[in-house]
PDB file of C-alpha atoms in Angstrom:
ATOM      1  CA  MET Y   5      -5.867 -22.583   4.348  1.00  0.00           C
ATOM      2  CA  LYS Y   6      -2.095 -22.383   4.204  1.00  0.00           C
ATOM      3  CA  PRO Y   7      -1.134 -21.789   0.556  1.00  0.00           C
ATOM      4  CA  GLU Y   8       1.802 -23.194  -1.334  1.00  0.00           C
ATOM      5  CA  THR Y   9       4.247 -20.309  -1.571  1.00  0.00           C
ATOM      6  CA  THR Y  10       7.367 -19.545  -3.565  1.00  0.00           C
ATOM      7  CA  VAL Y  11      10.000 -17.122  -2.291  1.00  0.00           C
ATOM      8  CA  VAL Y  12      10.612 -14.544  -5.014  1.00  0.00           C
ATOM      9  CA  LEU Y  13      12.925 -12.176  -3.105  1.00  0.00           C
ATOM     10  CA  ASP Y  14      14.575 -12.715   0.283  1.00  0.00           C
ATOM     11  CA  GLY Y  15      17.034 -10.962   2.588  1.00  0.00           C
ATOM     12  CA  TYR Y  16      15.438  -7.509   2.490  1.00  0.00           C
ATOM     13  CA  THR Y  17      14.130  -5.337   5.328  1.00  0.00           C
ATOM     14  CA  TYR Y  18      10.410  -4.680   4.832  1.00  0.00           C
ATOM     15  CA  PHE Y  19       8.642  -4.808   1.485  1.00  0.00           C
ATOM     16  CA  GLU Y  20       5.551  -2.810   0.586  1.00  0.00           C
ATOM     17  CA  CYS Y  21       3.526  -1.820  -2.482  1.00  0.00           C
ATOM     18  CA  PRO Y  22       4.099  -4.693  -4.958  1.00  0.00           C
ATOM     19  CA  ARG Y  23       3.270  -3.616  -8.505  1.00  0.00           C
ATOM     20  CA  TRP Y  24       3.339  -5.698 -11.695  1.00  0.00           C
ATOM     21  CA  HIS Y  25       4.548  -3.493 -14.544  1.00  0.00           C
ATOM     22  CA  GLU Y  26       5.964  -4.301 -17.971  1.00  0.00           C
ATOM     23  CA  GLY Y  27       6.710  -7.930 -17.184  1.00  0.00           C
ATOM     24  CA  ARG Y  28       8.393  -7.279 -13.835  1.00  0.00           C
ATOM     25  CA  ILE Y  29       7.406  -7.145 -10.185  1.00  0.00           C
ATOM     26  CA  TRP Y  30       8.313  -3.839  -8.545  1.00  0.00           C
ATOM     27  CA  VAL Y  31       8.412  -3.290  -4.789  1.00  0.00           C
ATOM     28  CA  SER Y  32       9.631  -0.762  -2.208  1.00  0.00           C
ATOM     29  CA  ASP Y  33      12.033  -1.908   0.512  1.00  0.00           C
ATOM     30  CA  PHE Y  34      11.488   0.564   3.347  1.00  0.00           C
ATOM     31  CA  TYR Y  35      14.667   0.429   5.358  1.00  0.00           C
ATOM     32  CA  SER Y  36      17.252  -0.206   2.650  1.00  0.00           C
ATOM     33  CA  HIS Y  37      15.646   2.866   1.000  1.00  0.00           C
ATOM     34  CA  ARG Y  38      15.425   1.191  -2.380  1.00  0.00           C
ATOM     35  CA  VAL Y  39      12.856   0.458  -5.048  1.00  0.00           C
ATOM     36  CA  VAL Y  40      13.711  -2.844  -6.713  1.00  0.00           C
ATOM     37  CA  SER Y  41      12.252  -4.851  -9.568  1.00  0.00           C
ATOM     38  CA  ALA Y  42      12.696  -8.428 -10.734  1.00  0.00           C
ATOM     39  CA  LEU Y  43      11.363 -10.955 -13.172  1.00  0.00           C
ATOM     40  CA  GLU Y  44       8.469 -13.104 -12.011  1.00  0.00           C
ATOM     41  CA  ASP Y  45      10.788 -15.808 -10.664  1.00  0.00           C
ATOM     42  CA  GLY Y  46      12.957 -13.340  -8.721  1.00  0.00           C
ATOM     43  CA  THR Y  47      15.857 -13.246 -11.157  1.00  0.00           C
ATOM     44  CA  ASP Y  48      17.379 -10.192 -12.825  1.00  0.00           C
ATOM     45  CA  VAL Y  49      16.962  -7.974  -9.744  1.00  0.00           C
ATOM     46  CA  ARG Y  50      17.438  -4.277 -10.465  1.00  0.00           C
ATOM     47  CA  VAL Y  51      17.664  -1.299  -8.140  1.00  0.00           C
ATOM     48  CA  GLU Y  52      15.263   1.141  -9.783  1.00  0.00           C
ATOM     49  CA  ALA Y  53      15.685   4.054  -7.378  1.00  0.00           C
ATOM     50  CA  GLU Y  54      17.260   4.989  -4.058  1.00  0.00           C
ATOM     51  CA  VAL Y  55      15.014   7.071  -1.797  1.00  0.00           C
ATOM     52  CA  PRO Y  56      16.781   8.219   1.403  1.00  0.00           C
ATOM     53  CA  ASN Y  57      13.541   9.210   3.131  1.00  0.00           C
ATOM     54  CA  GLN Y  58      11.957   5.788   2.668  1.00  0.00           C
ATOM     55  CA  PRO Y  59      10.058   4.714  -0.455  1.00  0.00           C
ATOM     56  CA  SER Y  60       6.500   3.477  -0.312  1.00  0.00           C
ATOM     57  CA  GLY Y  61       3.725   3.806  -2.916  1.00  0.00           C
ATOM     58  CA  LEU Y  62       4.611   3.258  -6.582  1.00  0.00           C
ATOM     59  CA  GLY Y  63       2.840   4.155  -9.815  1.00  0.00           C
ATOM     60  CA  TRP Y  64       3.419   5.377 -13.346  1.00  0.00           C
ATOM     61  CA  LEU Y  65       2.447   8.427 -15.342  1.00  0.00           C
ATOM     62  CA  PRO Y  66       0.922   7.830 -18.800  1.00  0.00           C
ATOM     63  CA  ASP Y  67       4.310   8.610 -20.387  1.00  0.00           C
ATOM     64  CA  GLY Y  68       5.933   5.775 -18.423  1.00  0.00           C
ATOM     65  CA  ARG Y  69       7.803   7.765 -15.798  1.00  0.00           C
ATOM     66  CA  LEU Y  70       7.784   6.296 -12.302  1.00  0.00           C
ATOM     67  CA  LEU Y  71       6.187   8.035  -9.309  1.00  0.00           C
ATOM     68  CA  ILE Y  72       7.505   7.142  -5.842  1.00  0.00           C
ATOM     69  CA  VAL Y  73       6.173   8.185  -2.453  1.00  0.00           C
ATOM     70  CA  SER Y  74       8.964   9.434  -0.189  1.00  0.00           C
ATOM     71  CA  MET Y  75       7.460   8.803   3.217  1.00  0.00           C
ATOM     72  CA  ARG Y  76       9.425  10.779   5.753  1.00  0.00           C
ATOM     73  CA  ASP Y  77       9.892  14.075   3.935  1.00  0.00           C
ATOM     74  CA  TYR Y  78       6.297  14.051   2.618  1.00  0.00           C
ATOM     75  CA  LYS Y  79       7.236  14.242  -1.043  1.00  0.00           C
ATOM     76  CA  LEU Y  80       6.070  12.573  -4.212  1.00  0.00           C
ATOM     77  CA  LEU Y  81       9.100  11.918  -6.394  1.00  0.00           C
ATOM     78  CA  LEU Y  82       9.290  11.503 -10.155  1.00  0.00           C
ATOM     79  CA  ARG Y  83      11.949   9.330 -11.766  1.00  0.00           C
ATOM     80  CA  GLU Y  84      12.923  10.966 -15.021  1.00  0.00           C
ATOM     81  CA  ASN Y  85      13.890   8.983 -18.108  1.00  0.00           C
ATOM     82  CA  ASP Y  86      17.583   9.391 -17.263  1.00  0.00           C
ATOM     83  CA  GLY Y  87      17.016   7.836 -13.815  1.00  0.00           C
ATOM     84  CA  SER Y  88      17.281  11.055 -11.828  1.00  0.00           C
ATOM     85  CA  LEU Y  89      14.684  11.866  -9.170  1.00  0.00           C
ATOM     86  CA  THR Y  90      12.842  15.180  -9.005  1.00  0.00           C
ATOM     87  CA  VAL Y  91      10.124  16.419  -6.658  1.00  0.00           C
ATOM     88  CA  HIS Y  92       6.732  16.063  -8.321  1.00  0.00           C
ATOM     89  CA  ALA Y  93       4.849  17.390  -5.283  1.00  0.00           C
ATOM     90  CA  ASP Y  94       5.692  18.531  -1.752  1.00  0.00           C
ATOM     91  CA  LEU Y  95       2.866  17.435   0.553  1.00  0.00           C
ATOM     92  CA  SER Y  96       4.352  18.621   3.844  1.00  0.00           C
ATOM     93  CA  THR Y  97       1.533  21.143   4.373  1.00  0.00           C
ATOM     94  CA  TYR Y  98      -1.110  18.443   3.884  1.00  0.00           C
ATOM     95  CA  VAL Y  99      -0.038  15.737   6.338  1.00  0.00           C
ATOM     96  CA  ARG Y 100       1.269  15.390   9.886  1.00  0.00           C
ATOM     97  CA  ALA Y 101       2.620  11.826   9.688  1.00  0.00           C
ATOM     98  CA  ASN Y 102       4.329   9.531   7.196  1.00  0.00           C
ATOM     99  CA  LEU Y 103       3.014   9.334   3.662  1.00  0.00           C
ATOM    100  CA  ASN Y 104       2.191   5.785   2.714  1.00  0.00           C
ATOM    101  CA  ASP Y 105       0.557   3.872  -0.132  1.00  0.00           C
ATOM    102  CA  MET Y 106      -0.478   5.337  -3.490  1.00  0.00           C
ATOM    103  CA  LEU Y 107      -2.598   4.469  -6.497  1.00  0.00           C
ATOM    104  CA  VAL Y 108      -2.187   6.194  -9.866  1.00  0.00           C
ATOM    105  CA  ASP Y 109      -4.975   6.274 -12.448  1.00  0.00           C
ATOM    106  CA  ALA Y 110      -4.751   6.187 -16.237  1.00  0.00           C
ATOM    107  CA  GLN Y 111      -4.661   9.989 -16.391  1.00  0.00           C
ATOM    108  CA  GLY Y 112      -1.659  10.146 -14.043  1.00  0.00           C
ATOM    109  CA  ARG Y 113      -3.582  11.327 -10.991  1.00  0.00           C
ATOM    110  CA  ALA Y 114      -2.043   9.929  -7.809  1.00  0.00           C
ATOM    111  CA  TYR Y 115      -4.145   9.180  -4.738  1.00  0.00           C
ATOM    112  CA  ILE Y 116      -1.933   9.083  -1.645  1.00  0.00           C
ATOM    113  CA  GLY Y 117      -2.673   8.006   1.924  1.00  0.00           C
ATOM    114  CA  ASN Y 118      -0.801   8.699   5.146  1.00  0.00           C
ATOM    115  CA  PHE Y 119      -0.572   7.342   8.672  1.00  0.00           C
ATOM    116  CA  GLY Y 120      -2.340  10.264  10.363  1.00  0.00           C
ATOM    117  CA  PHE Y 121      -0.342   9.718  13.569  1.00  0.00           C
ATOM    118  CA  ASP Y 122       3.026   8.384  14.763  1.00  0.00           C
ATOM    119  CA  LEU Y 123       2.257   4.680  14.517  1.00  0.00           C
ATOM    120  CA  MET Y 124       5.689   3.375  15.454  1.00  0.00           C
ATOM    121  CA  ASN Y 125       5.861   5.338  18.709  1.00  0.00           C
ATOM    122  CA  PHE Y 126       2.278   4.620  19.804  1.00  0.00           C
ATOM    123  CA  ALA Y 127       0.973   8.181  19.488  1.00  0.00           C
ATOM    124  CA  PRO Y 128      -2.780   8.729  19.918  1.00  0.00           C
ATOM    125  CA  VAL Y 129      -4.853   7.614  16.935  1.00  0.00           C
ATOM    126  CA  GLU Y 130      -5.937  10.450  14.644  1.00  0.00           C
ATOM    127  CA  THR Y 131      -7.765  10.362  11.339  1.00  0.00           C
ATOM    128  CA  ALA Y 132      -6.093  11.387   8.097  1.00  0.00           C
ATOM    129  CA  ASP Y 133      -6.832  12.994   4.740  1.00  0.00           C
ATOM    130  CA  LEU Y 134      -6.481  11.355   1.352  1.00  0.00           C
ATOM    131  CA  ILE Y 135      -4.535  13.532  -1.078  1.00  0.00           C
ATOM    132  CA  ARG Y 136      -4.763  13.630  -4.876  1.00  0.00           C
ATOM    133  CA  VAL Y 137      -1.759  14.865  -6.851  1.00  0.00           C
ATOM    134  CA  ASP Y 138      -2.538  15.775 -10.451  1.00  0.00           C
ATOM    135  CA  PRO Y 139      -0.104  15.327 -13.364  1.00  0.00           C
ATOM    136  CA  ASP Y 140       0.928  18.985 -13.056  1.00  0.00           C
ATOM    137  CA  GLY Y 141       2.035  18.373  -9.446  1.00  0.00           C
ATOM    138  CA  SER Y 142      -0.844  20.256  -7.812  1.00  0.00           C
ATOM    139  CA  ALA Y 143      -2.239  18.655  -4.648  1.00  0.00           C
ATOM    140  CA  HIS Y 144      -5.819  18.462  -3.401  1.00  0.00           C
ATOM    141  CA  VAL Y 145      -7.518  16.970  -0.326  1.00  0.00           C
ATOM    142  CA  VAL Y 146     -10.168  14.594  -1.692  1.00  0.00           C
ATOM    143  CA  ALA Y 147     -11.342  12.793   1.472  1.00  0.00           C
ATOM    144  CA  SER Y 148     -11.039  13.368   5.219  1.00  0.00           C
ATOM    145  CA  ASP Y 149     -11.573  11.568   8.525  1.00  0.00           C
ATOM    146  CA  LEU Y 150     -10.132   8.268   7.321  1.00  0.00           C
ATOM    147  CA  TYR Y 151      -8.661   5.811   9.800  1.00  0.00           C
ATOM    148  CA  PHE Y 152      -5.178   5.195   8.390  1.00  0.00           C
ATOM    149  CA  PRO Y 153      -5.934   5.210   4.630  1.00  0.00           C
ATOM    150  CA  ASN Y 154      -3.721   2.546   3.160  1.00  0.00           C
ATOM    151  CA  GLY Y 155      -3.987   0.203   0.153  1.00  0.00           C
ATOM    152  CA  MET Y 156      -6.288   1.236  -2.688  1.00  0.00           C
ATOM    153  CA  ALA Y 157      -7.889  -0.143  -5.833  1.00  0.00           C
ATOM    154  CA  PHE Y 158     -10.042   1.081  -8.706  1.00  0.00           C
ATOM    155  CA  THR Y 159     -13.249  -0.763  -9.578  1.00  0.00           C
ATOM    156  CA  ALA Y 160     -14.485  -1.368 -13.101  1.00  0.00           C
ATOM    157  CA  SER Y 161     -17.525   0.791 -12.284  1.00  0.00           C
ATOM    158  CA  GLY Y 162     -15.366   3.829 -11.552  1.00  0.00           C
ATOM    159  CA  GLU Y 163     -14.991   3.854  -7.782  1.00  0.00           C
ATOM    160  CA  LEU Y 164     -11.917   4.193  -5.586  1.00  0.00           C
ATOM    161  CA  LEU Y 165     -11.628   1.615  -2.793  1.00  0.00           C
ATOM    162  CA  VAL Y 166      -9.533   2.564   0.247  1.00  0.00           C
ATOM    163  CA  ASP Y 167      -8.431   0.225   3.030  1.00  0.00           C
ATOM    164  CA  GLU Y 168      -8.660   1.884   6.461  1.00  0.00           C
ATOM    165  CA  THR Y 169      -6.216  -0.125   8.536  1.00  0.00           C
ATOM    166  CA  VAL Y 170      -7.434   0.876  12.001  1.00  0.00           C
ATOM    167  CA  GLY Y 171     -11.017   1.547  10.880  1.00  0.00           C
ATOM    168  CA  ASN Y 172     -12.192  -2.050  10.342  1.00  0.00           C
ATOM    169  CA  ARG Y 173     -13.421  -1.180   6.868  1.00  0.00           C
ATOM    170  CA  VAL Y 174     -12.837  -0.697   3.172  1.00  0.00           C
ATOM    171  CA  SER Y 175     -14.370   2.560   1.970  1.00  0.00           C
ATOM    172  CA  ALA Y 176     -15.669   3.309  -1.524  1.00  0.00           C
ATOM    173  CA  PHE Y 177     -15.810   6.674  -3.274  1.00  0.00           C
ATOM    174  CA  GLY Y 178     -17.261   7.628  -6.624  1.00  0.00           C
ATOM    175  CA  ILE Y 179     -14.710   9.392  -8.836  1.00  0.00           C
ATOM    176  CA  ALA Y 180     -15.760  12.510 -10.734  1.00  0.00           C
ATOM    177  CA  GLU Y 181     -14.356  13.427 -14.127  1.00  0.00           C
ATOM    178  CA  ASP Y 182     -11.898  15.875 -12.538  1.00  0.00           C
ATOM    179  CA  GLY Y 183     -10.640  13.242 -10.076  1.00  0.00           C
ATOM    180  CA  SER Y 184     -12.533  14.543  -7.061  1.00  0.00           C
ATOM    181  CA  LEU Y 185     -14.312  12.012  -4.859  1.00  0.00           C
ATOM    182  CA  GLY Y 186     -17.929  11.683  -3.819  1.00  0.00           C
ATOM    183  CA  GLU Y 187     -19.328  10.688  -0.454  1.00  0.00           C
ATOM    184  CA  ARG Y 188     -17.750   7.797   1.422  1.00  0.00           C
ATOM    185  CA  ARG Y 189     -19.635   4.539   1.791  1.00  0.00           C
ATOM    186  CA  ASP Y 190     -18.756   1.139   3.200  1.00  0.00           C
ATOM    187  CA  TRP Y 191     -17.569  -1.351   0.587  1.00  0.00           C
ATOM    188  CA  ALA Y 192     -16.760  -3.853   3.347  1.00  0.00           C
ATOM    189  CA  LYS Y 193     -17.109  -3.560   7.118  1.00  0.00           C
ATOM    190  CA  PHE Y 194     -15.260  -5.932   9.443  1.00  0.00           C
ATOM    191  CA  GLY Y 195     -16.065  -4.294  12.788  1.00  0.00           C
ATOM    192  CA  GLU Y 196     -16.760  -0.977  14.441  1.00  0.00           C
ATOM    193  CA  LEU Y 197     -14.620   2.153  14.351  1.00  0.00           C
ATOM    194  CA  PRO Y 198     -12.160   2.490  17.237  1.00  0.00           C
ATOM    195  CA  THR Y 199     -13.716   3.793  20.444  1.00  0.00           C
ATOM    196  CA  SER Y 200     -10.440   5.093  21.875  1.00  0.00           C
ATOM    197  CA  THR Y 201      -7.570   7.235  20.645  1.00  0.00           C
ATOM    198  CA  ASP Y 202      -5.174   5.102  22.695  1.00  0.00           C
ATOM    199  CA  MET Y 203      -3.346   3.144  20.036  1.00  0.00           C
ATOM    200  CA  ALA Y 204      -2.972  -0.095  21.987  1.00  0.00           C
ATOM    201  CA  THR Y 205      -6.697  -0.071  22.751  1.00  0.00           C
ATOM    202  CA  ALA Y 206      -7.653   0.865  19.200  1.00  0.00           C
ATOM    203  CA  ILE Y 207      -5.518  -1.870  17.643  1.00  0.00           C
ATOM    204  CA  GLY Y 208      -7.038  -4.363  20.049  1.00  0.00           C
ATOM    205  CA  GLU Y 209     -10.439  -3.538  18.563  1.00  0.00           C
ATOM    206  CA  VAL Y 210      -9.345  -4.169  14.968  1.00  0.00           C
ATOM    207  CA  LYS Y 211     -10.864  -7.302  13.457  1.00  0.00           C
ATOM    208  CA  VAL Y 212      -9.141  -6.950  10.060  1.00  0.00           C
ATOM    209  CA  ALA Y 213      -6.228  -4.523   9.720  1.00  0.00           C
ATOM    210  CA  ALA Y 214      -6.679  -3.983   5.988  1.00  0.00           C
ATOM    211  CA  ASP Y 215      -3.248  -2.990   4.630  1.00  0.00           C
ATOM    212  CA  GLY Y 216      -2.050  -3.352   1.038  1.00  0.00           C
ATOM    213  CA  CYS Y 217      -4.530  -4.809  -1.421  1.00  0.00           C
ATOM    214  CA  CYS Y 218      -5.461  -5.424  -5.032  1.00  0.00           C
ATOM    215  CA  ILE Y 219      -8.647  -5.989  -7.001  1.00  0.00           C
ATOM    216  CA  ASP Y 220      -9.394  -9.116  -9.026  1.00  0.00           C
ATOM    217  CA  THR Y 221     -11.047  -9.306 -12.423  1.00  0.00           C
ATOM    218  CA  ASP Y 222     -14.414 -10.200 -10.850  1.00  0.00           C
ATOM    219  CA  GLY Y 223     -14.392  -7.144  -8.575  1.00  0.00           C
ATOM    220  CA  THR Y 224     -13.418  -8.993  -5.410  1.00  0.00           C
ATOM    221  CA  MET Y 225     -10.407  -7.868  -3.398  1.00  0.00           C
ATOM    222  CA  TRP Y 226      -7.323  -9.534  -1.993  1.00  0.00           C
ATOM    223  CA  ILE Y 227      -6.427  -7.776   1.268  1.00  0.00           C
ATOM    224  CA  ALA Y 228      -3.390  -8.258   3.495  1.00  0.00           C
ATOM    225  CA  ASP Y 229      -4.347  -8.271   7.185  1.00  0.00           C
ATOM    226  CA  ALA Y 230      -1.428  -6.556   8.921  1.00  0.00           C
ATOM    227  CA  LEU Y 231      -2.297  -8.076  12.298  1.00  0.00           C
ATOM    228  CA  GLY Y 232      -3.514 -11.495  11.260  1.00  0.00           C
ATOM    229  CA  GLN Y 233      -0.717 -13.130   9.227  1.00  0.00           C
ATOM    230  CA  ARG Y 234      -3.254 -13.680   6.479  1.00  0.00           C
ATOM    231  CA  VAL Y 235      -4.488 -12.487   3.109  1.00  0.00           C
ATOM    232  CA  LEU Y 236      -8.254 -12.360   2.758  1.00  0.00           C
ATOM    233  CA  HIS Y 237     -10.229 -12.738  -0.463  1.00  0.00           C
ATOM    234  CA  VAL Y 238     -13.176 -10.417   0.141  1.00  0.00           C
ATOM    235  CA  ALA Y 239     -16.411  -9.722  -1.727  1.00  0.00           C
ATOM    236  CA  GLN Y 240     -18.280  -6.437  -1.669  1.00  0.00           C
ATOM    237  CA  GLY Y 241     -20.234  -6.302   1.562  1.00  0.00           C
ATOM    238  CA  GLY Y 242     -17.433  -7.937   3.541  1.00  0.00           C
ATOM    239  CA  GLU Y 243     -17.974 -11.645   2.934  1.00  0.00           C
ATOM    240  CA  ILE Y 244     -14.650 -13.479   3.271  1.00  0.00           C
ATOM    241  CA  LEU Y 245     -14.463 -15.929   0.385  1.00  0.00           C
ATOM    242  CA  GLN Y 246     -11.053 -17.360   1.201  1.00  0.00           C
ATOM    243  CA  GLN Y 247      -8.333 -16.958   3.807  1.00  0.00           C
ATOM    244  CA  LEU Y 248      -4.655 -17.588   3.051  1.00  0.00           C
ATOM    245  CA  ASP Y 249      -2.612 -18.123   6.225  1.00  0.00           C
ATOM    246  CA  PHE Y 250       1.122 -17.410   6.478  1.00  0.00           C
ATOM    247  CA  ASP Y 251       3.897 -18.089   8.992  1.00  0.00           C
ATOM    248  CA  LEU Y 252       4.962 -14.424   8.890  1.00  0.00           C
ATOM    249  CA  GLY Y 253       3.133 -11.135   8.989  1.00  0.00           C
ATOM    250  CA  VAL Y 254       1.818 -10.039   5.593  1.00  0.00           C
ATOM    251  CA  PHE Y 255       1.405  -6.364   4.744  1.00  0.00           C
ATOM    252  CA  ALA Y 256       0.638  -5.972   1.036  1.00  0.00           C
ATOM    253  CA  CYS Y 257      -0.317  -8.002  -1.998  1.00  0.00           C
ATOM    254  CA  GLY Y 258      -0.633  -7.500  -5.722  1.00  0.00           C
ATOM    255  CA  LEU Y 259      -1.721  -9.611  -8.670  1.00  0.00           C
ATOM    256  CA  GLY Y 260       0.591 -10.093 -11.617  1.00  0.00           C
ATOM    257  CA  GLY Y 261       2.730 -12.578 -13.421  1.00  0.00           C
ATOM    258  CA  SER Y 262       2.536 -13.655 -17.031  1.00  0.00           C
ATOM    259  CA  ASP Y 263      -1.125 -14.697 -16.727  1.00  0.00           C
ATOM    260  CA  GLY Y 264      -2.185 -12.303 -13.959  1.00  0.00           C
ATOM    261  CA  ARG Y 265      -2.878 -15.153 -11.503  1.00  0.00           C
ATOM    262  CA  THR Y 266       0.195 -14.840  -9.282  1.00  0.00           C
ATOM    263  CA  LEU Y 267      -0.468 -13.060  -5.996  1.00  0.00           C
ATOM    264  CA  PHE Y 268       2.726 -11.378  -4.812  1.00  0.00           C
ATOM    265  CA  VAL Y 269       2.736 -11.005  -1.017  1.00  0.00           C
ATOM    266  CA  CYS Y 270       5.022  -8.808   1.104  1.00  0.00           C
ATOM    267  CA  ALA Y 271       5.976 -10.645   4.298  1.00  0.00           C
ATOM    268  CA  ALA Y 272       8.063  -9.924   7.404  1.00  0.00           C
ATOM    269  CA  PRO Y 273       7.976 -10.966  11.065  1.00  0.00           C
ATOM    270  CA  ASP Y 274       6.170  -7.733  12.036  1.00  0.00           C
ATOM    271  CA  PHE Y 275       5.852  -4.053  11.095  1.00  0.00           C
ATOM    272  CA  ASN Y 276       7.927  -2.697  13.996  1.00  0.00           C
ATOM    273  CA  GLU Y 277      10.306  -0.315  12.226  1.00  0.00           C
ATOM    274  CA  HIS Y 278      12.805  -0.358  15.086  1.00  0.00           C
ATOM    275  CA  GLN Y 279      13.352  -4.082  14.527  1.00  0.00           C
ATOM    276  CA  ARG Y 280      12.966  -4.157  10.754  1.00  0.00           C
ATOM    277  CA  LYS Y 281      15.702  -1.535  10.357  1.00  0.00           C
ATOM    278  CA  ILE Y 282      18.322  -3.821  11.859  1.00  0.00           C
ATOM    279  CA  GLU Y 283      17.261  -7.158  10.379  1.00  0.00           C
ATOM    280  CA  THR Y 284      16.870  -8.506   6.865  1.00  0.00           C
ATOM    281  CA  GLU Y 285      13.944 -10.887   7.193  1.00  0.00           C
ATOM    282  CA  GLY Y 286      11.644  -9.265   4.637  1.00  0.00           C
ATOM    283  CA  LYS Y 287      10.449 -11.487   1.804  1.00  0.00           C
ATOM    284  CA  LEU Y 288       8.385 -11.276  -1.333  1.00  0.00           C
ATOM    285  CA  LEU Y 289       6.301 -14.430  -1.724  1.00  0.00           C
ATOM    286  CA  ALA Y 290       4.268 -15.721  -4.657  1.00  0.00           C
ATOM    287  CA  VAL Y 291       1.015 -17.663  -4.425  1.00  0.00           C
ATOM    288  CA  ARG Y 292      -0.969 -19.000  -7.360  1.00  0.00           C
ATOM    289  CA  VAL Y 293      -4.633 -18.007  -7.083  1.00  0.00           C
TER     290      VAL Y 293
END
């Protein structure tokens, strides 16, 4: 179905990582290098941070300070109470490609994914590690051999769900008391793992390119399909309960709003950074679900 949408923000480059926090929708705009927030209807827009090396994942420590993934210099930044940015963790020794999405738990532990390979220049597909950064800034590899770990969510039963964008799956991990992860299992499987490291071939084998996501109160997920111009409502096991079709590419989604039933969707014509850098066609849309 094609949903009724409202444009919340328009004229940006490429939005990712929508987060509802303290009555506002927060989002990273990759190529203007800004984190912005707004009220639910798109008014009262504020620039919350400027991140020269491209902001991505967002989250908050228990004391309210904002964490921001800085993609291209492999750093996790901390916005202090005075608005200044400091380095919370340098992850350059842990990754070989852009950092990406992030999910922060109630204890302030940040789980951070990365591309694993040079996506924008069609480098061979390689798997990637998932990194956990603790509140003291220490970093730890908590999972390996993931196919482009991307959007994440926590379940009510204490598992971490990880979208693998070129892996045709959502993976689930049990979370130990210290934040370490157990063995990987399939939460949802949409197809087989790629059979080739050639990126064009691998992408051609992707049935659902699970990108940014969020979890609903009943444990189902809303998942943006980066190749399908759609958001899927998915149950554990992979059953697609609902499909929302869009006229643009959609790359992330998050629930929020005053009653928690507004799905904020990051949309743009495509994810080609070379084009997105020079155009301002990125939008944040709202859908009632």
